[in-house]
Tab-separated table of C-alpha atoms and ligand atoms in Angstrom:
chain	number	residue	atom	x	y	z
A	1237	UNK	CA	7.331	253.416	250.112
A	1238	UNK	CA	6.448	251.561	253.233
A	1239	UNK	CA	9.303	250.460	255.713
A	1240	UNK	CA	9.062	246.755	256.477
A	1241	UNK	CA	9.838	245.971	260.006
A	1242	UNK	CA	9.755	243.007	262.545
A	1243	UNK	CA	9.211	243.138	266.171
A	1244	UNK	CA	10.844	239.985	267.736
A	1245	UNK	CA	10.439	240.601	271.491
A	1246	UNK	CA	6.817	240.106	272.665
A	1247	UNK	CA	5.649	238.546	275.880
A	1248	UNK	CA	2.217	236.842	276.331
A	1249	UNK	CA	0.529	235.441	279.648
A	1250	UNK	CA	2.491	232.178	279.027
A	1251	UNK	CA	5.068	234.132	281.044
A	1252	UNK	CA	4.620	237.714	282.290
A	1253	UNK	CA	2.899	239.469	279.351
A	1254	UNK	CA	-0.657	240.792	279.245
A	1255	UNK	CA	-1.661	240.399	275.759
A	1256	UNK	CA	-2.398	237.089	273.789
A	1257	UNK	CA	-0.728	236.390	270.604
A	1258	UNK	CA	-3.787	237.378	268.756
A	1259	UNK	CA	-4.125	240.740	270.565
A	1260	UNK	CA	-0.427	241.448	269.852
A	1261	UNK	CA	-0.899	240.612	266.069
A	1262	UNK	CA	-3.999	242.868	265.783
A	1263	UNK	CA	-2.095	245.570	267.838
A	1264	UNK	CA	0.759	245.610	265.303
A	1265	UNK	CA	-1.663	245.866	262.394
A	1266	UNK	CA	-3.715	248.570	263.972
A	1267	UNK	CA	-1.181	250.730	265.614
A	1268	UNK	CA	-1.584	254.096	264.033
A	1269	UNK	CA	1.989	255.222	264.618
A	1270	UNK	CA	3.058	252.234	262.337
A	1271	UNK	CA	1.114	253.525	259.526
A	1272	UNK	CA	4.159	254.315	257.276
A	1273	UNK	CA	5.456	250.885	258.126
A	1274	UNK	CA	4.541	247.687	257.113
A	1275	UNK	CA	4.831	245.177	260.018
A	1276	UNK	CA	5.748	241.941	258.226
A	1277	UNK	CA	6.165	239.793	261.275
A	1278	UNK	CA	6.313	239.586	265.116
A	1279	UNK	CA	7.985	237.118	267.285
A	1280	UNK	CA	6.655	235.736	270.642
A	1281	UNK	CA	9.696	235.598	273.071
A	1282	UNK	CA	8.097	234.355	276.404
A	1283	UNK	CA	10.265	233.567	279.334
A	1284	UNK	CA	10.302	229.678	278.853
A	1285	UNK	CA	11.680	228.770	282.127
A	1286	UNK	CA	10.463	231.608	284.316
A	1287	UNK	CA	6.674	231.050	284.125
A	1288	UNK	CA	3.746	231.026	286.614
A	1289	UNK	CA	4.481	227.373	287.254
A	1290	UNK	CA	8.180	227.866	287.932
A	1291	UNK	CA	9.760	226.867	291.125
A	1292	UNK	CA	13.241	226.315	292.247
A	1293	UNK	CA	14.770	223.348	290.636
A	1294	UNK	CA	17.847	221.467	291.611
A	1295	UNK	CA	18.658	219.172	288.963
A	1296	UNK	CA	18.062	218.469	285.052
A	1297	UNK	CA	15.570	215.936	285.877
A	1298	UNK	CA	13.334	218.343	287.792
A	1299	UNK	CA	13.968	221.042	285.264
A	1300	UNK	CA	12.674	218.675	282.456
A	1301	UNK	CA	9.644	217.458	284.676
A	1302	UNK	CA	8.670	221.064	285.288
A	1303	UNK	CA	9.214	222.479	281.849
A	1304	UNK	CA	9.311	220.157	278.984
A	1305	UNK	CA	5.695	219.725	278.457
A	1306	UNK	CA	4.871	223.124	279.061
A	1307	UNK	CA	7.425	224.265	276.367
A	1308	UNK	CA	6.033	221.816	273.868
A	1309	UNK	CA	2.615	223.463	274.625
A	1310	UNK	CA	4.204	226.847	274.109
A	1311	UNK	CA	5.535	225.864	270.574
A	1312	UNK	CA	2.345	224.433	269.808
A	1313	UNK	CA	0.319	227.577	270.860
A	1314	UNK	CA	2.695	229.851	268.697
A	1315	UNK	CA	2.349	227.576	265.589
A	1316	UNK	CA	-1.311	227.598	265.780
A	1317	UNK	CA	-1.140	231.352	265.952
A	1318	UNK	CA	1.233	231.195	263.037
A	1319	UNK	CA	-1.323	229.340	260.854
A	1320	UNK	CA	-4.060	231.665	261.874
A	1321	UNK	CA	-2.249	234.873	261.022
A	1322	UNK	CA	-0.595	233.437	257.742
A	1323	UNK	CA	-0.804	235.918	254.865
A	1324	UNK	CA	-1.387	238.919	257.185
A	1325	UNK	CA	1.615	238.664	259.586
A	1326	UNK	CA	4.321	236.269	260.093
A	1327	UNK	CA	4.538	234.922	263.654
A	1328	UNK	CA	7.806	233.654	264.915
A	1329	UNK	CA	8.465	231.524	267.901
A	1330	UNK	CA	11.175	232.910	269.873
A	1331	UNK	CA	12.173	232.246	273.492
A	1332	UNK	CA	13.858	234.314	276.201
A	1333	UNK	CA	16.222	232.828	278.569
A	1334	UNK	CA	17.474	234.524	281.927
A	1335	UNK	CA	21.223	233.778	281.669
A	1336	UNK	CA	22.040	233.884	285.620
A	1337	UNK	CA	19.044	231.724	286.271
A	1338	UNK	CA	19.586	229.067	283.805
A	1339	UNK	CA	23.337	229.160	282.843
A	1340	UNK	CA	23.763	225.868	285.005
A	1341	UNK	CA	21.322	223.899	282.914
A	1342	UNK	CA	22.075	224.953	279.313
A	1343	UNK	CA	22.178	221.306	278.053
A	1344	UNK	CA	18.551	220.810	279.393
A	1345	UNK	CA	17.575	224.120	277.940
A	1346	UNK	CA	19.207	223.404	274.553
A	1347	UNK	CA	17.488	219.894	274.414
A	1348	UNK	CA	14.062	221.619	274.599
A	1349	UNK	CA	14.258	223.961	271.874
A	1350	UNK	CA	12.555	221.959	269.258
A	1351	UNK	CA	10.348	224.372	267.055
A	1352	UNK	CA	11.882	227.571	268.573
A	1353	UNK	CA	13.105	229.926	265.719
A	1354	UNK	CA	15.482	232.005	267.947
A	1355	UNK	CA	16.521	232.332	271.435
A	1356	UNK	CA	17.202	235.598	273.435
A	1357	UNK	CA	19.514	235.774	276.349
A	1358	UNK	CA	19.057	238.398	278.877
A	1359	UNK	CA	21.141	239.821	281.740
A	1360	UNK	CA	24.446	238.179	280.303
A	1361	UNK	CA	27.641	239.384	282.015
A	1362	UNK	CA	30.944	239.285	280.159
A	1363	UNK	CA	31.732	236.050	281.560
A	1364	UNK	CA	28.388	234.721	280.453
A	1365	UNK	CA	28.928	236.165	277.021
A	1366	UNK	CA	32.204	234.558	276.424
A	1367	UNK	CA	30.804	231.207	277.643
A	1368	UNK	CA	27.814	231.739	275.243
A	1369	UNK	CA	29.857	232.616	272.479
A	1370	UNK	CA	32.030	229.496	272.773
A	1371	UNK	CA	29.033	227.389	272.318
A	1372	UNK	CA	26.679	229.520	270.271
A	1373	UNK	CA	27.064	227.499	267.244
A	1374	UNK	CA	26.115	224.394	269.012
A	1375	UNK	CA	22.539	225.990	269.509
A	1376	UNK	CA	20.022	224.640	267.130
A	1377	UNK	CA	18.667	228.199	266.422
A	1378	UNK	CA	20.136	231.572	266.290
A	1379	UNK	CA	21.106	233.130	269.609
A	1380	UNK	CA	20.395	236.799	270.502
A	1381	UNK	CA	21.885	239.078	273.107
A	1382	UNK	CA	18.568	240.774	274.477
A	1383	UNK	CA	18.170	244.424	275.521
A	1384	UNK	CA	21.857	244.976	276.368
A	1385	UNK	CA	23.345	248.361	276.818
A	1386	UNK	CA	26.834	247.016	276.024
A	1387	UNK	CA	28.986	249.837	277.708
A	1388	UNK	CA	27.073	249.457	281.078
A	1389	UNK	CA	26.818	245.672	280.821
A	1390	UNK	CA	30.450	245.108	280.002
A	1391	UNK	CA	32.142	248.172	281.476
A	1392	UNK	CA	35.667	246.518	281.486
A	1393	UNK	CA	35.493	245.418	277.922
A	1394	UNK	CA	36.252	247.403	274.875
A	1395	UNK	CA	33.352	247.842	272.375
A	1396	UNK	CA	35.653	246.510	269.721
A	1397	UNK	CA	35.989	243.222	271.821
A	1398	UNK	CA	32.510	242.959	272.335
A	1399	UNK	CA	31.544	243.427	268.740
A	1400	UNK	CA	34.197	240.799	267.706
A	1401	UNK	CA	32.920	238.347	270.172
A	1402	UNK	CA	29.385	238.701	268.809
A	1403	UNK	CA	30.656	238.455	265.141
A	1404	UNK	CA	32.864	235.443	265.676
A	1405	UNK	CA	30.054	233.480	267.542
A	1406	UNK	CA	27.222	234.827	265.102
A	1407	UNK	CA	25.431	236.229	268.002
A	1408	UNK	CA	22.631	238.646	267.004
A	1409	UNK	CA	22.483	241.910	268.725
A	1410	UNK	CA	18.934	243.118	269.865
A	1411	UNK	CA	18.237	246.920	269.601
A	1412	UNK	CA	15.557	247.261	272.295
A	1413	UNK	CA	13.021	249.929	273.160
A	1414	UNK	CA	14.399	249.615	276.630
A	1415	UNK	CA	17.593	251.277	275.543
A	1416	UNK	CA	16.137	254.618	274.648
A	1417	UNK	CA	16.886	257.267	274.426
A	1418	UNK	CA	18.855	255.844	271.512
A	1419	UNK	CA	21.588	258.519	271.351
A	1420	UNK	CA	23.256	256.787	274.283
A	1421	UNK	CA	23.879	253.837	272.024
A	1422	UNK	CA	25.507	256.030	269.241
A	1423	UNK	CA	29.108	255.015	270.224
A	1424	UNK	CA	28.314	251.360	270.245
A	1425	UNK	CA	26.365	251.592	266.823
A	1426	UNK	CA	29.371	253.244	265.139
A	1427	UNK	CA	31.296	250.145	266.032
A	1428	UNK	CA	28.702	247.493	265.023
A	1429	UNK	CA	28.513	248.067	261.118
A	1430	UNK	CA	32.160	247.380	260.633
A	1431	UNK	CA	31.626	243.709	261.695
A	1432	UNK	CA	29.535	240.884	260.628
A	1433	UNK	CA	26.796	241.358	263.380
A	1434	UNK	CA	23.106	241.133	262.679
A	1435	UNK	CA	20.772	243.532	264.551
A	1436	UNK	CA	17.219	242.415	265.819
A	1437	UNK	CA	14.681	244.905	266.794
A	1438	UNK	CA	12.452	244.340	269.786
A	1439	UNK	CA	10.200	246.297	272.099
A	1440	UNK	CA	10.005	243.678	274.807
A	1441	UNK	CA	6.046	244.184	275.035
A	1442	UNK	CA	4.730	243.321	278.443
A	1443	UNK	CA	1.679	245.113	279.654
A	1444	UNK	CA	1.889	248.242	277.702
A	1445	UNK	CA	1.282	248.332	274.023
A	1446	UNK	CA	2.253	251.989	273.682
A	1447	UNK	CA	5.933	250.589	273.466
A	1448	UNK	CA	5.090	249.666	270.012
A	1449	UNK	CA	5.254	253.260	269.042
A	1450	UNK	CA	9.004	252.963	269.268
A	1451	UNK	CA	9.302	250.641	266.507
A	1452	UNK	CA	9.732	253.079	263.868
A	1453	UNK	CA	12.436	255.033	265.736
A	1454	UNK	CA	14.141	251.836	266.494
A	1455	UNK	CA	14.035	250.856	262.761
A	1456	UNK	CA	15.220	254.353	261.443
A	1457	UNK	CA	18.087	254.187	263.937
A	1458	UNK	CA	19.342	250.819	262.525
A	1459	UNK	CA	19.048	252.347	258.960
A	1460	UNK	CA	20.971	255.495	260.021
A	1461	UNK	CA	23.948	253.302	260.788
A	1462	UNK	CA	23.812	251.523	257.593
A	1463	UNK	CA	22.544	248.318	259.068
A	1464	UNK	CA	19.464	247.770	256.851
A	1465	UNK	CA	21.089	244.770	255.227
A	1466	UNK	CA	21.905	243.207	258.576
A	1467	UNK	CA	18.438	243.320	260.378
A	1468	UNK	CA	17.949	239.936	261.551
A	1469	UNK	CA	14.815	237.988	260.300
A	1470	UNK	CA	14.417	234.520	261.702
A	1471	UNK	CA	13.714	231.384	259.741
A	1472	UNK	CA	10.812	229.309	260.679
A	1473	UNK	CA	11.967	226.120	262.088
A	1474	UNK	CA	10.030	222.845	261.689
A	1475	UNK	CA	9.955	221.073	264.950
A	1476	UNK	CA	11.768	217.741	264.690
A	1477	UNK	CA	9.692	214.601	265.057
A	1478	UNK	CA	10.079	213.381	268.736
A	1479	UNK	CA	12.183	210.396	268.486
A	1480	UNK	CA	10.811	207.492	270.340
A	1481	UNK	CA	13.570	205.361	271.621
B	1801	ZN	ZN1	13.964	240.371	279.104
B	1802	ZN	ZN1	11.565	240.175	277.307
């Protein structure tokens, strides 16, 4: 029986990745190490507001002028790839947001997520996580905590409190290839299954496709803790029609 997996964290040259969506899709289908696994879908999760055209912005107007069109182009690019790969691989349109960089402009960020299936937040400290948790349900798509070693990132907070915060806010936890060796995550993963927290799997692919070799190990780790039913699979969101007013 083949194991079905999703890799929801890949970058392209839109931000700081080296491989195009087509190359990423092909690599997931070709990778010899994934032979016992059926990759059902991959997510593109580029840094939306940290791209080659980024510069310092001081207010929402500047932010929107700089990024609104670019973000629409990004969604269109991923959608096109989704159509091309339909039947072979599901392509999801994610986004990664740098919390410290963008936490002051969250209203603008939220307004720009038309057509984005899920949003990953990275470098979230405890104050940030509580803030995010308070508003997570107002986001138009699922919110995911990206590549976070919980005990290092929230050293003064109990694992129990972290997991309850994620569960109450329906924030998805991403198990990342960046957190290897996975044995360091055992303590956290013994806590996670007792709560309603979904787990996403991601390799954070940038310029080295060998990270894809970690997918079977990540997937088996999640299964080992009985989380098979709680693996996060995004829903494809239709972009809302742009309202002309
Ligand atoms: Zn990241
Ligand atoms: Zn990333």
